[in-house]
mmCIF file with all atom_site columns, C-alpha atoms in Angstrom:
data_model
loop_
_atom_site.group_PDB
_atom_site.id
_atom_site.type_symbol
_atom_site.label_atom_id
_atom_site.label_alt_id
_atom_site.label_comp_id
_atom_site.label_asym_id
_atom_site.label_entity_id
_atom_site.label_seq_id
_atom_site.pdbx_PDB_ins_code
_atom_site.Cartn_x
_atom_site.Cartn_y
_atom_site.Cartn_z
_atom_site.occupancy
_atom_site.B_iso_or_equiv
_atom_site.pdbx_formal_charge
_atom_site.auth_seq_id
_atom_site.auth_comp_id
_atom_site.auth_asym_id
_atom_site.auth_atom_id
_atom_site.pdbx_PDB_model_num
ATOM 1  C CA . MET A 1 1  ? -29.774 54.147 -76.151 1.00 48.00 ? 1459 MET A CA 1
ATOM 2  C CA . ALA A 1 2  ? -29.953 50.862 -76.404 1.00 53.00 ? 1460 ALA A CA 1
ATOM 3  C CA . ASN A 1 3  ? -33.345 48.996 -76.050 1.00 53.00 ? 1461 ASN A CA 1
ATOM 4  C CA . THR A 1 4  ? -33.608 46.788 -73.109 1.00 47.00 ? 1462 THR A CA 1
ATOM 5  C CA . THR A 1 5  ? -36.541 44.573 -71.671 1.00 56.00 ? 1463 THR A CA 1
ATOM 6  C CA . ARG A 1 6  ? -34.205 45.163 -68.491 1.00 72.00 ? 1464 ARG A CA 1
ATOM 7  C CA . THR A 1 7  ? -35.557 48.080 -65.569 1.00 85.00 ? 1465 THR A CA 1
ATOM 8  C CA . ALA A 1 8  ? -33.082 50.916 -66.889 1.00 87.00 ? 1466 ALA A CA 1
ATOM 9  C CA . GLN A 1 9  ? -32.650 53.369 -62.973 1.00 95.00 ? 1467 GLN A CA 1
ATOM 10 C CA . PRO A 1 10 ? -31.669 56.656 -64.084 1.00 96.00 ? 1468 PRO A CA 1
ATOM 11 C CA . ILE A 1 11 ? -28.564 57.737 -63.966 1.00 96.00 ? 1469 ILE A CA 1
ATOM 12 C CA . ASP A 1 12 ? -26.376 61.187 -65.118 1.00 97.00 ? 1470 ASP A CA 1
ATOM 13 C CA . VAL A 1 13 ? -22.488 60.906 -64.943 1.00 97.00 ? 1471 VAL A CA 1
ATOM 14 C CA . THR A 1 14 ? -20.276 62.423 -67.567 1.00 98.00 ? 1472 THR A CA 1
ATOM 15 C CA . PHE A 1 15 ? -16.651 61.472 -68.265 1.00 98.00 ? 1473 PHE A CA 1
ATOM 16 C CA . SER A 1 16 ? -13.363 61.739 -70.607 1.00 98.00 ? 1474 SER A CA 1
ATOM 17 C CA . ALA A 1 17 ? -11.273 59.448 -70.664 1.00 98.00 ? 1475 ALA A CA 1
ATOM 18 C CA . GLU A 1 18 ? -7.971  58.128 -72.862 1.00 98.00 ? 1476 GLU A CA 1
ATOM 19 C CA . VAL A 1 19 ? -8.203  55.023 -73.508 1.00 98.00 ? 1477 VAL A CA 1
ATOM 20 C CA . ILE A 1 20 ? -5.565  52.224 -72.192 1.00 98.00 ? 1478 ILE A CA 1
ATOM 21 C CA . ALA A 1 21 ? -5.334  48.998 -72.498 1.00 98.00 ? 1479 ALA A CA 1
ATOM 22 C CA . ASP A 1 22 ? -6.503  47.096 -69.721 1.00 95.00 ? 1480 ASP A CA 1
ATOM 23 C CA . SER A 1 23 ? -3.487  45.623 -67.911 1.00 91.00 ? 1481 SER A CA 1
ATOM 24 C CA . ASN A 1 24 ? -5.002  41.917 -67.241 1.00 89.00 ? 1482 ASN A CA 1
ATOM 25 C CA . SER A 1 25 ? -7.376  41.656 -70.119 1.00 92.00 ? 1483 SER A CA 1
ATOM 26 C CA . GLY A 1 26 ? -5.949  43.848 -72.188 1.00 94.00 ? 1484 GLY A CA 1
ATOM 27 C CA . TRP A 1 27 ? -9.274  44.849 -74.132 1.00 96.00 ? 1485 TRP A CA 1
ATOM 28 C CA . LEU A 1 28 ? -9.554  49.171 -74.934 1.00 98.00 ? 1486 LEU A CA 1
ATOM 29 C CA . CYS A 1 29 ? -11.158 50.581 -72.233 1.00 98.00 ? 1487 CYS A CA 1
ATOM 30 C CA . VAL A 1 30 ? -11.504 53.422 -70.173 1.00 98.00 ? 1488 VAL A CA 1
ATOM 31 C CA . GLN A 1 31 ? -12.045 54.016 -66.040 1.00 98.00 ? 1489 GLN A CA 1
ATOM 32 C CA . LEU A 1 32 ? -14.302 55.859 -64.312 1.00 97.00 ? 1490 LEU A CA 1
ATOM 33 C CA . PRO A 1 33 ? -11.971 56.874 -60.985 1.00 95.00 ? 1491 PRO A CA 1
ATOM 34 C CA . ASP A 1 34 ? -14.310 57.013 -57.555 1.00 96.00 ? 1492 ASP A CA 1
ATOM 35 C CA . SER A 1 35 ? -16.849 54.681 -59.118 1.00 97.00 ? 1493 SER A CA 1
ATOM 36 C CA . ALA A 1 36 ? -17.847 52.510 -56.748 1.00 97.00 ? 1494 ALA A CA 1
ATOM 37 C CA . GLU A 1 37 ? -18.521 55.336 -54.464 1.00 96.00 ? 1495 GLU A CA 1
ATOM 38 C CA . ILE A 1 38 ? -20.647 56.600 -57.618 1.00 95.00 ? 1496 ILE A CA 1
ATOM 39 C CA . PHE A 1 39 ? -22.388 53.326 -58.115 1.00 96.00 ? 1497 PHE A CA 1
ATOM 40 C CA . GLY A 1 40 ? -22.459 52.724 -53.915 1.00 96.00 ? 1498 GLY A CA 1
ATOM 41 C CA . THR A 1 41 ? -20.368 49.215 -54.830 1.00 97.00 ? 1499 THR A CA 1
ATOM 42 C CA . GLY A 1 42 ? -17.161 47.276 -56.069 1.00 97.00 ? 1500 GLY A CA 1
ATOM 43 C CA . LYS A 1 43 ? -18.850 44.474 -58.423 1.00 97.00 ? 1501 LYS A CA 1
ATOM 44 C CA . SER A 1 44 ? -20.494 44.975 -61.710 1.00 98.00 ? 1502 SER A CA 1
ATOM 45 C CA . VAL A 1 45 ? -22.518 46.816 -62.761 1.00 98.00 ? 1503 VAL A CA 1
ATOM 46 C CA . ARG A 1 46 ? -24.610 47.032 -66.556 1.00 98.00 ? 1504 ARG A CA 1
ATOM 47 C CA . VAL A 1 47 ? -25.012 50.668 -67.899 1.00 98.00 ? 1505 VAL A CA 1
ATOM 48 C CA . CYS A 1 48 ? -26.262 52.269 -71.105 1.00 97.00 ? 1506 CYS A CA 1
ATOM 49 C CA . GLY A 1 49 ? -25.856 55.444 -72.356 1.00 98.00 ? 1507 GLY A CA 1
ATOM 50 C CA . THR A 1 50 ? -23.102 57.185 -74.876 1.00 98.00 ? 1508 THR A CA 1
ATOM 51 C CA . VAL A 1 51 ? -19.671 57.972 -75.967 1.00 98.00 ? 1509 VAL A CA 1
ATOM 52 C CA . ASP A 1 52 ? -18.717 60.185 -78.064 1.00 98.00 ? 1510 ASP A CA 1
ATOM 53 C CA . GLY A 1 53 ? -22.361 60.944 -78.690 1.00 98.00 ? 1511 GLY A CA 1
ATOM 54 C CA . HIS A 1 54 ? -22.774 56.711 -80.070 1.00 98.00 ? 1512 HIS A CA 1
ATOM 55 C CA . ASP A 1 55 ? -25.093 54.638 -78.225 1.00 97.00 ? 1513 ASP A CA 1
ATOM 56 C CA . TYR A 1 56 ? -23.982 52.405 -75.707 1.00 97.00 ? 1514 TYR A CA 1
ATOM 57 C CA . GLU A 1 57 ? -24.389 49.126 -73.165 1.00 97.00 ? 1515 GLU A CA 1
ATOM 58 C CA . ALA A 1 58 ? -22.162 47.521 -71.225 1.00 97.00 ? 1516 ALA A CA 1
ATOM 59 C CA . THR A 1 59 ? -21.079 46.205 -68.401 1.00 98.00 ? 1517 THR A CA 1
ATOM 60 C CA . MET A 1 60 ? -18.513 48.100 -65.787 1.00 98.00 ? 1518 MET A CA 1
ATOM 61 C CA . LEU A 1 61 ? -16.070 45.429 -64.025 1.00 97.00 ? 1519 LEU A CA 1
ATOM 62 C CA . PRO A 1 62 ? -13.908 46.876 -60.985 1.00 97.00 ? 1520 PRO A CA 1
ATOM 63 C CA . VAL A 1 63 ? -10.510 47.256 -61.663 1.00 96.00 ? 1521 VAL A CA 1
ATOM 64 C CA . GLY A 1 64 ? -9.352  47.916 -57.778 1.00 94.00 ? 1522 GLY A CA 1
ATOM 65 C CA . GLY A 1 65 ? -8.871  51.135 -55.196 1.00 96.00 ? 1523 GLY A CA 1
ATOM 66 C CA . GLY A 1 66 ? -12.725 52.252 -56.194 1.00 97.00 ? 1524 GLY A CA 1
ATOM 67 C CA . THR A 1 67 ? -12.709 52.760 -60.150 1.00 97.00 ? 1525 THR A CA 1
ATOM 68 C CA . HIS A 1 68 ? -14.598 50.381 -62.617 1.00 98.00 ? 1526 HIS A CA 1
ATOM 69 C CA . MET A 1 69 ? -13.358 49.937 -66.603 1.00 98.00 ? 1527 MET A CA 1
ATOM 70 C CA . LEU A 1 70 ? -15.829 50.092 -69.801 1.00 98.00 ? 1528 LEU A CA 1
ATOM 71 C CA . ALA A 1 71 ? -14.163 47.531 -72.541 1.00 98.00 ? 1529 ALA A CA 1
ATOM 72 C CA . LEU A 1 72 ? -15.083 49.346 -75.988 1.00 98.00 ? 1530 LEU A CA 1
ATOM 73 C CA . ARG A 1 73 ? -15.490 47.007 -78.483 1.00 97.00 ? 1531 ARG A CA 1
ATOM 74 C CA . ALA A 1 74 ? -14.497 46.379 -81.710 1.00 97.00 ? 1532 ALA A CA 1
ATOM 75 C CA . ALA A 1 75 ? -17.365 47.455 -83.742 1.00 97.00 ? 1533 ALA A CA 1
ATOM 76 C CA . LEU A 1 76 ? -17.681 50.359 -81.459 1.00 97.00 ? 1534 LEU A CA 1
ATOM 77 C CA . ARG A 1 77 ? -13.858 51.745 -82.049 1.00 98.00 ? 1535 ARG A CA 1
ATOM 78 C CA . LYS A 1 78 ? -14.686 50.853 -85.809 1.00 98.00 ? 1536 LYS A CA 1
ATOM 79 C CA . VAL A 1 79 ? -17.592 53.295 -86.213 1.00 97.00 ? 1537 VAL A CA 1
ATOM 80 C CA . LEU A 1 80 ? -16.022 56.047 -84.222 1.00 97.00 ? 1538 LEU A CA 1
ATOM 81 C CA . ASN A 1 81 ? -12.736 55.217 -85.245 1.00 98.00 ? 1539 ASN A CA 1
ATOM 82 C CA . ILE A 1 82 ? -11.360 54.550 -81.933 1.00 97.00 ? 1540 ILE A CA 1
ATOM 83 C CA . LYS A 1 83 ? -7.535  54.293 -81.245 1.00 98.00 ? 1541 LYS A CA 1
ATOM 84 C CA . LEU A 1 84 ? -4.940  53.936 -77.689 1.00 98.00 ? 1542 LEU A CA 1
ATOM 85 C CA . GLY A 1 85 ? -4.695  56.534 -76.580 1.00 98.00 ? 1543 GLY A CA 1
ATOM 86 C CA . ASP A 1 86 ? -7.523  58.689 -77.944 1.00 98.00 ? 1544 ASP A CA 1
ATOM 87 C CA . GLU A 1 87 ? -10.589 60.634 -75.597 1.00 98.00 ? 1545 GLU A CA 1
ATOM 88 C CA . VAL A 1 88 ? -13.411 59.621 -75.289 1.00 98.00 ? 1546 VAL A CA 1
ATOM 89 C CA . VAL A 1 89 ? -16.315 61.219 -73.873 1.00 98.00 ? 1547 VAL A CA 1
ATOM 90 C CA . VAL A 1 90 ? -18.816 58.864 -72.501 1.00 98.00 ? 1548 VAL A CA 1
ATOM 91 C CA . HIS A 1 91 ? -22.149 59.646 -70.574 1.00 98.00 ? 1549 HIS A CA 1
ATOM 92 C CA . LEU A 1 92 ? -23.942 57.125 -68.350 1.00 98.00 ? 1550 LEU A CA 1
ATOM 93 C CA . THR A 1 93 ? -27.672 57.438 -68.500 1.00 97.00 ? 1551 THR A CA 1
ATOM 94 C CA . GLY A 1 94 ? -28.833 54.168 -67.116 1.00 97.00 ? 1552 GLY A CA 1
ATOM 95 C CA . ARG A 1 95 ? -28.493 51.298 -64.385 1.00 97.00 ? 1553 ARG A CA 1
ATOM 96 C CA . ILE A 1 96 ? -29.782 48.361 -65.359 1.00 96.00 ? 1554 ILE A CA 1
ATOM 97 C CA . ALA A 1 97 ? -30.752 45.929 -62.971 1.00 86.00 ? 1555 ALA A CA 1
#
């Protein structure tokens, strides 16, 4: 998990998802359906955890319909050799305040 000076509220959410290109930005990402219910908000949520076992910290952005997307930065994709259409396992361990 990324070291942060901010407080992380513990969460435990694991999901598998296909890497897709976001329809608005074109960023490669994964989506978490019903995430607004999980997070209690339809706004952006800063999270930490792992992607395929690799520590990761990012902001999950709302895409509508109660779904958030997690953009997968190029550096992470390169390290894990992640490409469009691959499936990854995301484990969210903290919500950063």
